[in-house]
Short mmCIF file of C-alpha atoms in Angstrom, two decimals:
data_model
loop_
_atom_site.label_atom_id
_atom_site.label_comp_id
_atom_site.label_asym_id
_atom_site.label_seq_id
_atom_site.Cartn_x
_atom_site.Cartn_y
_atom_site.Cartn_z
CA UNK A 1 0.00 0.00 0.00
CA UNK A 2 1.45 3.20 -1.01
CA UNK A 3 2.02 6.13 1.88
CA UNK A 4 -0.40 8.48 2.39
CA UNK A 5 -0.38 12.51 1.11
CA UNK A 6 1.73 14.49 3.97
CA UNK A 7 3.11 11.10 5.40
CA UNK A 8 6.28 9.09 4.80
CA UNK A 9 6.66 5.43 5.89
CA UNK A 10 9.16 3.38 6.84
CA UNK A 11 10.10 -0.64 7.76
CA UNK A 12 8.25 -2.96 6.13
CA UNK A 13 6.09 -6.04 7.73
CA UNK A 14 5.31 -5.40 11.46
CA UNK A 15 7.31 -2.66 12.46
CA UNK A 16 6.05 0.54 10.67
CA UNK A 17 6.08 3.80 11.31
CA UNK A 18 4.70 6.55 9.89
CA UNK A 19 6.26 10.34 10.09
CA UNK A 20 3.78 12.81 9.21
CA UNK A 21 5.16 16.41 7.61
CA UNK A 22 3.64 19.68 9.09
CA UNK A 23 2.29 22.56 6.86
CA UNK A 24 4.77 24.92 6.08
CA UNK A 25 2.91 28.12 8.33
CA UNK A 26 2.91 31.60 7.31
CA UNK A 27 4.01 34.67 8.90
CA UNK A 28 1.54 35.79 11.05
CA UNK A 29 -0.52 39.01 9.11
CA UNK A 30 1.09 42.66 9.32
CA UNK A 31 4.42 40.56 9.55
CA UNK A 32 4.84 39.69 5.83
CA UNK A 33 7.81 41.57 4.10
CA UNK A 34 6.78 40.77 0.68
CA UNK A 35 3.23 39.89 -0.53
CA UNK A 36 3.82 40.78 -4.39
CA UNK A 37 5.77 38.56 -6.62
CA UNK A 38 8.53 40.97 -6.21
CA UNK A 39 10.13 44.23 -4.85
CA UNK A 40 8.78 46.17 -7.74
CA UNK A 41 5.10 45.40 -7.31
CA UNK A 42 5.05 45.27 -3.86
CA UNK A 43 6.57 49.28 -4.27
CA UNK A 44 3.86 49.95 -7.13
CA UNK A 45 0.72 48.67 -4.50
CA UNK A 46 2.33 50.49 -1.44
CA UNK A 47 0.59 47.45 0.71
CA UNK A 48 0.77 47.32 4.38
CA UNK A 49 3.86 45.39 5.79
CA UNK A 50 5.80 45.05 2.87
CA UNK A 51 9.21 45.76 2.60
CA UNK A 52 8.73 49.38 0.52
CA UNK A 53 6.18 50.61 2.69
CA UNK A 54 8.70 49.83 5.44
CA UNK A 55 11.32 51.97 3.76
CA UNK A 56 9.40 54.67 3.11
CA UNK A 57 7.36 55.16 6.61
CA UNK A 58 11.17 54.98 8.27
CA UNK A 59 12.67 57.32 6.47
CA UNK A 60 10.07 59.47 7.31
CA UNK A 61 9.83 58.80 10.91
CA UNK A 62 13.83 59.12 11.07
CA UNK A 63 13.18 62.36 9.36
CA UNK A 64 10.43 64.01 11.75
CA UNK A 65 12.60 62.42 15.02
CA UNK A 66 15.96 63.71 13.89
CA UNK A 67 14.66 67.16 13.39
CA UNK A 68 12.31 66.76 16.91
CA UNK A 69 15.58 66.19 18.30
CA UNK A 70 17.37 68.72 17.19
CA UNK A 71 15.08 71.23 18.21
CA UNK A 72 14.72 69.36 21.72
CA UNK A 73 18.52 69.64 21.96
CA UNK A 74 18.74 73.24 20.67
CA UNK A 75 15.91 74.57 23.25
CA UNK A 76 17.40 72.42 26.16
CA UNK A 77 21.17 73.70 25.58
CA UNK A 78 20.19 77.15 24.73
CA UNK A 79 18.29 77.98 27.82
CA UNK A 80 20.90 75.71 29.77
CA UNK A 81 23.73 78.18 29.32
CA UNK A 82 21.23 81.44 29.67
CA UNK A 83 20.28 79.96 32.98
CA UNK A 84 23.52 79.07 34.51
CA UNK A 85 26.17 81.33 32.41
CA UNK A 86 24.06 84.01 30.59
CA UNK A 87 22.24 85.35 34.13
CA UNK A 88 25.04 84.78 36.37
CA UNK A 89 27.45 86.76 34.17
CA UNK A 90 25.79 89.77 33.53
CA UNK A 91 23.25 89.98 36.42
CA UNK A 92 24.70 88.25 39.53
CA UNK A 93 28.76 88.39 39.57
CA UNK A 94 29.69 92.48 40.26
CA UNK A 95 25.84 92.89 41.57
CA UNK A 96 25.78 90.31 44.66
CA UNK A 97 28.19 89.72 46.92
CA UNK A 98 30.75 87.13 46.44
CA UNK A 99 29.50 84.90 49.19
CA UNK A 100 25.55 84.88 47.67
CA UNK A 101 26.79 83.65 44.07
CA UNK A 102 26.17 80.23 45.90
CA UNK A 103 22.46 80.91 46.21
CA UNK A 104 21.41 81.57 42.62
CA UNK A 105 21.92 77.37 42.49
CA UNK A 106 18.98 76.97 44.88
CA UNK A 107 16.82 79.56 43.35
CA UNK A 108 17.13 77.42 39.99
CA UNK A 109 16.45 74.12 41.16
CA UNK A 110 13.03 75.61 43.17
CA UNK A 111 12.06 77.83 40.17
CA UNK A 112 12.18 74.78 37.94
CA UNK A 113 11.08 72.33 40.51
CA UNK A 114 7.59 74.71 40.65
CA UNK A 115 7.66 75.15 36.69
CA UNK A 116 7.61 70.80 36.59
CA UNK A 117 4.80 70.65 39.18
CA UNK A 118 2.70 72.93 37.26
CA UNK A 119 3.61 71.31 34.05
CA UNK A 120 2.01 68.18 35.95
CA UNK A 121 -0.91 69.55 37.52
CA UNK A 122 -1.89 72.07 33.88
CA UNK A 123 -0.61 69.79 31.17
CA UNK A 124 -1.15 66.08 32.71
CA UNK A 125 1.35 63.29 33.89
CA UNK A 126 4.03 62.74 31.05
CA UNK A 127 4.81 58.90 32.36
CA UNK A 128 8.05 57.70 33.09
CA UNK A 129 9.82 54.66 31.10
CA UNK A 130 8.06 52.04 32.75
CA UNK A 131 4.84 53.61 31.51
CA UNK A 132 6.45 54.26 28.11
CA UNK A 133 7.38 50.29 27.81
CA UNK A 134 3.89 49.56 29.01
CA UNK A 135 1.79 51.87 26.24
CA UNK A 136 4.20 49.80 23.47
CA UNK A 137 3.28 46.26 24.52
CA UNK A 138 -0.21 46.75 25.14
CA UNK A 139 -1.57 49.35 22.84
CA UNK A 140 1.82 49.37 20.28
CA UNK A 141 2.05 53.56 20.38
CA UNK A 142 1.98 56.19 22.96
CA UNK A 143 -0.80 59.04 22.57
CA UNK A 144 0.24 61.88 21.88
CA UNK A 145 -1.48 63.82 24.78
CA UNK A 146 2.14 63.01 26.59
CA UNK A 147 3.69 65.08 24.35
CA UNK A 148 4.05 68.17 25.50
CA UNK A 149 3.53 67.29 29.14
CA UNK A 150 6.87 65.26 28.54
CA UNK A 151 8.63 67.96 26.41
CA UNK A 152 7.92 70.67 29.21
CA UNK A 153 8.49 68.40 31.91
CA UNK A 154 11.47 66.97 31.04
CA UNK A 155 13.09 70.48 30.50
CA UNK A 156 12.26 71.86 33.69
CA UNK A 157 13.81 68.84 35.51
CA UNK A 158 16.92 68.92 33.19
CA UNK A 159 17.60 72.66 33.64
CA UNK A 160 17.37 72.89 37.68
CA UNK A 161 19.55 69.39 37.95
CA UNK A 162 16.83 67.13 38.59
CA UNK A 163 17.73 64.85 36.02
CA UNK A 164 20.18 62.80 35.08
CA UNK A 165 19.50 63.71 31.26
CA UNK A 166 17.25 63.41 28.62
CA UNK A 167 17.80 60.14 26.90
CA UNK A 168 14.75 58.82 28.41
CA UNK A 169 12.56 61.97 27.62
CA UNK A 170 13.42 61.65 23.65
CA UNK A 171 13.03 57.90 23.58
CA UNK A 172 9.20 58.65 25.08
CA UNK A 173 8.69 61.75 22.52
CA UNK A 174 10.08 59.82 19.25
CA UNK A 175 8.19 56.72 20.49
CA UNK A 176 4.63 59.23 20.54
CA UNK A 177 5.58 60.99 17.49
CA UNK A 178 6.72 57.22 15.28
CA UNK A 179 3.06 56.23 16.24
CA UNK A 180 2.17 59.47 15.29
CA UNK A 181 3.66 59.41 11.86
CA UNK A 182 2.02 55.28 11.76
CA UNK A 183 -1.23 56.13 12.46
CA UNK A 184 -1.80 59.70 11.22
CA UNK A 185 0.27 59.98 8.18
CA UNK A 186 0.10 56.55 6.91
CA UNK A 187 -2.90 54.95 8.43
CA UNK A 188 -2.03 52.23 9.72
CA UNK A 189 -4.25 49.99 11.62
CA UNK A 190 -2.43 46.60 12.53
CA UNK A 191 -1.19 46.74 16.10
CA UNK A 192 2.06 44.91 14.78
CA UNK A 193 2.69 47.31 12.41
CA UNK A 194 2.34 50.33 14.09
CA UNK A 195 4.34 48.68 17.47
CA UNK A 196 6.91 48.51 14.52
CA UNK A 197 6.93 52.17 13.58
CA UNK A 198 6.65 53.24 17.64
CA UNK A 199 10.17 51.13 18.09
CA UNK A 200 11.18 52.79 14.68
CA UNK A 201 11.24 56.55 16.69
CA UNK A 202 12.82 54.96 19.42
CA UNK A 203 15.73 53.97 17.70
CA UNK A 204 15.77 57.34 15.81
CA UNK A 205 15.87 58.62 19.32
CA UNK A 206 19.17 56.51 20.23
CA UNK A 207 20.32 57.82 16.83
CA UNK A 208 20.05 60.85 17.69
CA UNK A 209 21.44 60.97 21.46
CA UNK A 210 24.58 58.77 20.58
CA UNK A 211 25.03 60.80 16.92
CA UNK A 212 25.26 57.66 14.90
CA UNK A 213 22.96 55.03 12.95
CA UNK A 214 23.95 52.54 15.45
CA UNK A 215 22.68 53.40 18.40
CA UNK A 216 19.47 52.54 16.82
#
């Protein structure tokens, strides 16, 4: 008796056995690279998943986090050196006496430590990374209500000391704004997809902090 389709036997007489082949499986959906015969069609139908929509919504969400970075960077350094060289230059040393220059440290850290609390109270809890790790696995993007509570936030706390720096704050704003650019721009539906374009700004934002491709 011949084998059966999807099985292979072996032995003969008493001693058979039988070794049954699985179905190849398929990528599960949204996961797909290519869905087209090739590269070409797959770029002329622009389909979700596929390796030239890929290409195109990360260039674009490397583009829009690179230049929210630099801006980020450019604000946060700017009013960094107003605050603690601009000021103290021409307002503080010759004006105060030499023994109060120590005091204009204090005065920072609880004029920014009241700008952060009304940033929180105003503009609304910008989460931590904890929460930032928790919006990607279970909803795959952060809203972008955190935004600005984050950007403003994350300044204050920099610019009176609070902080240690603002890797974290960027990876949480280019994580908001790579969903952003997912679901907005390019309307994208599948959770794995967009979870894919939220990890996308991430990266950007290691790009960005570390100044090369590769701390992506």
């Amino acid at each position: 008796m011949p084998p059966q389709e999807g099985k292979t036997k072996y032995g003969s007489g008493a001693i058979d056995a039988e070794l049954k082949i699985p179905e190849p499986s398929r990528p599960p959906n949204g996961l797909v690279k290519t869905k087209g015969a090739n590269f070409i069609e797959d770029l002329l139908n622009f389909e979700e998943g596929t390796a030239p929509q890929s290409f195109i919504v990360s260039l674009t969400i490397g583009i829009v986090c690179g230049v929210s970075a630099f801006v980020y960077y450019k604000c946060l350094w700017g009013i960094l050196n107003y605050v603690w060289h601009t000021i103290p230059n021409q307002y503080i040393v010759g004006y105060w006496p030499e023994s109060m220059y120590v005091l204009w440290i204090p005065i920072v850290g609880f004029s920014m430590a009241l700008g952060l609390g009304l940033t929180v109270k105003y503009m609304g809890e910008p989460g931590d990374l904890a929460y930032t790790v928790k919006c990607v696995h279970e909803k795959a993007y952060i809203s972008m209500d955190h935004l600005l509570p984050m950007v403003a936030a994350s300044q204050f706390s920099i610019i009176g000391g609070g902080s240690l720096g603002p890797e974290a704050p960027l990876v949480a704003i280019c994580a908001c704004l790579g969903g952003w650019v997912s679901r907005s721009i390019f309307k994208r539906t599948n959770r794995n997809i967009v979870r894919k374009h939220t990890l996308m700004g991430m990266a950007g934002a290691l790009a960005a902090f570390f100044g090369s491709p590769l701390g992506g």
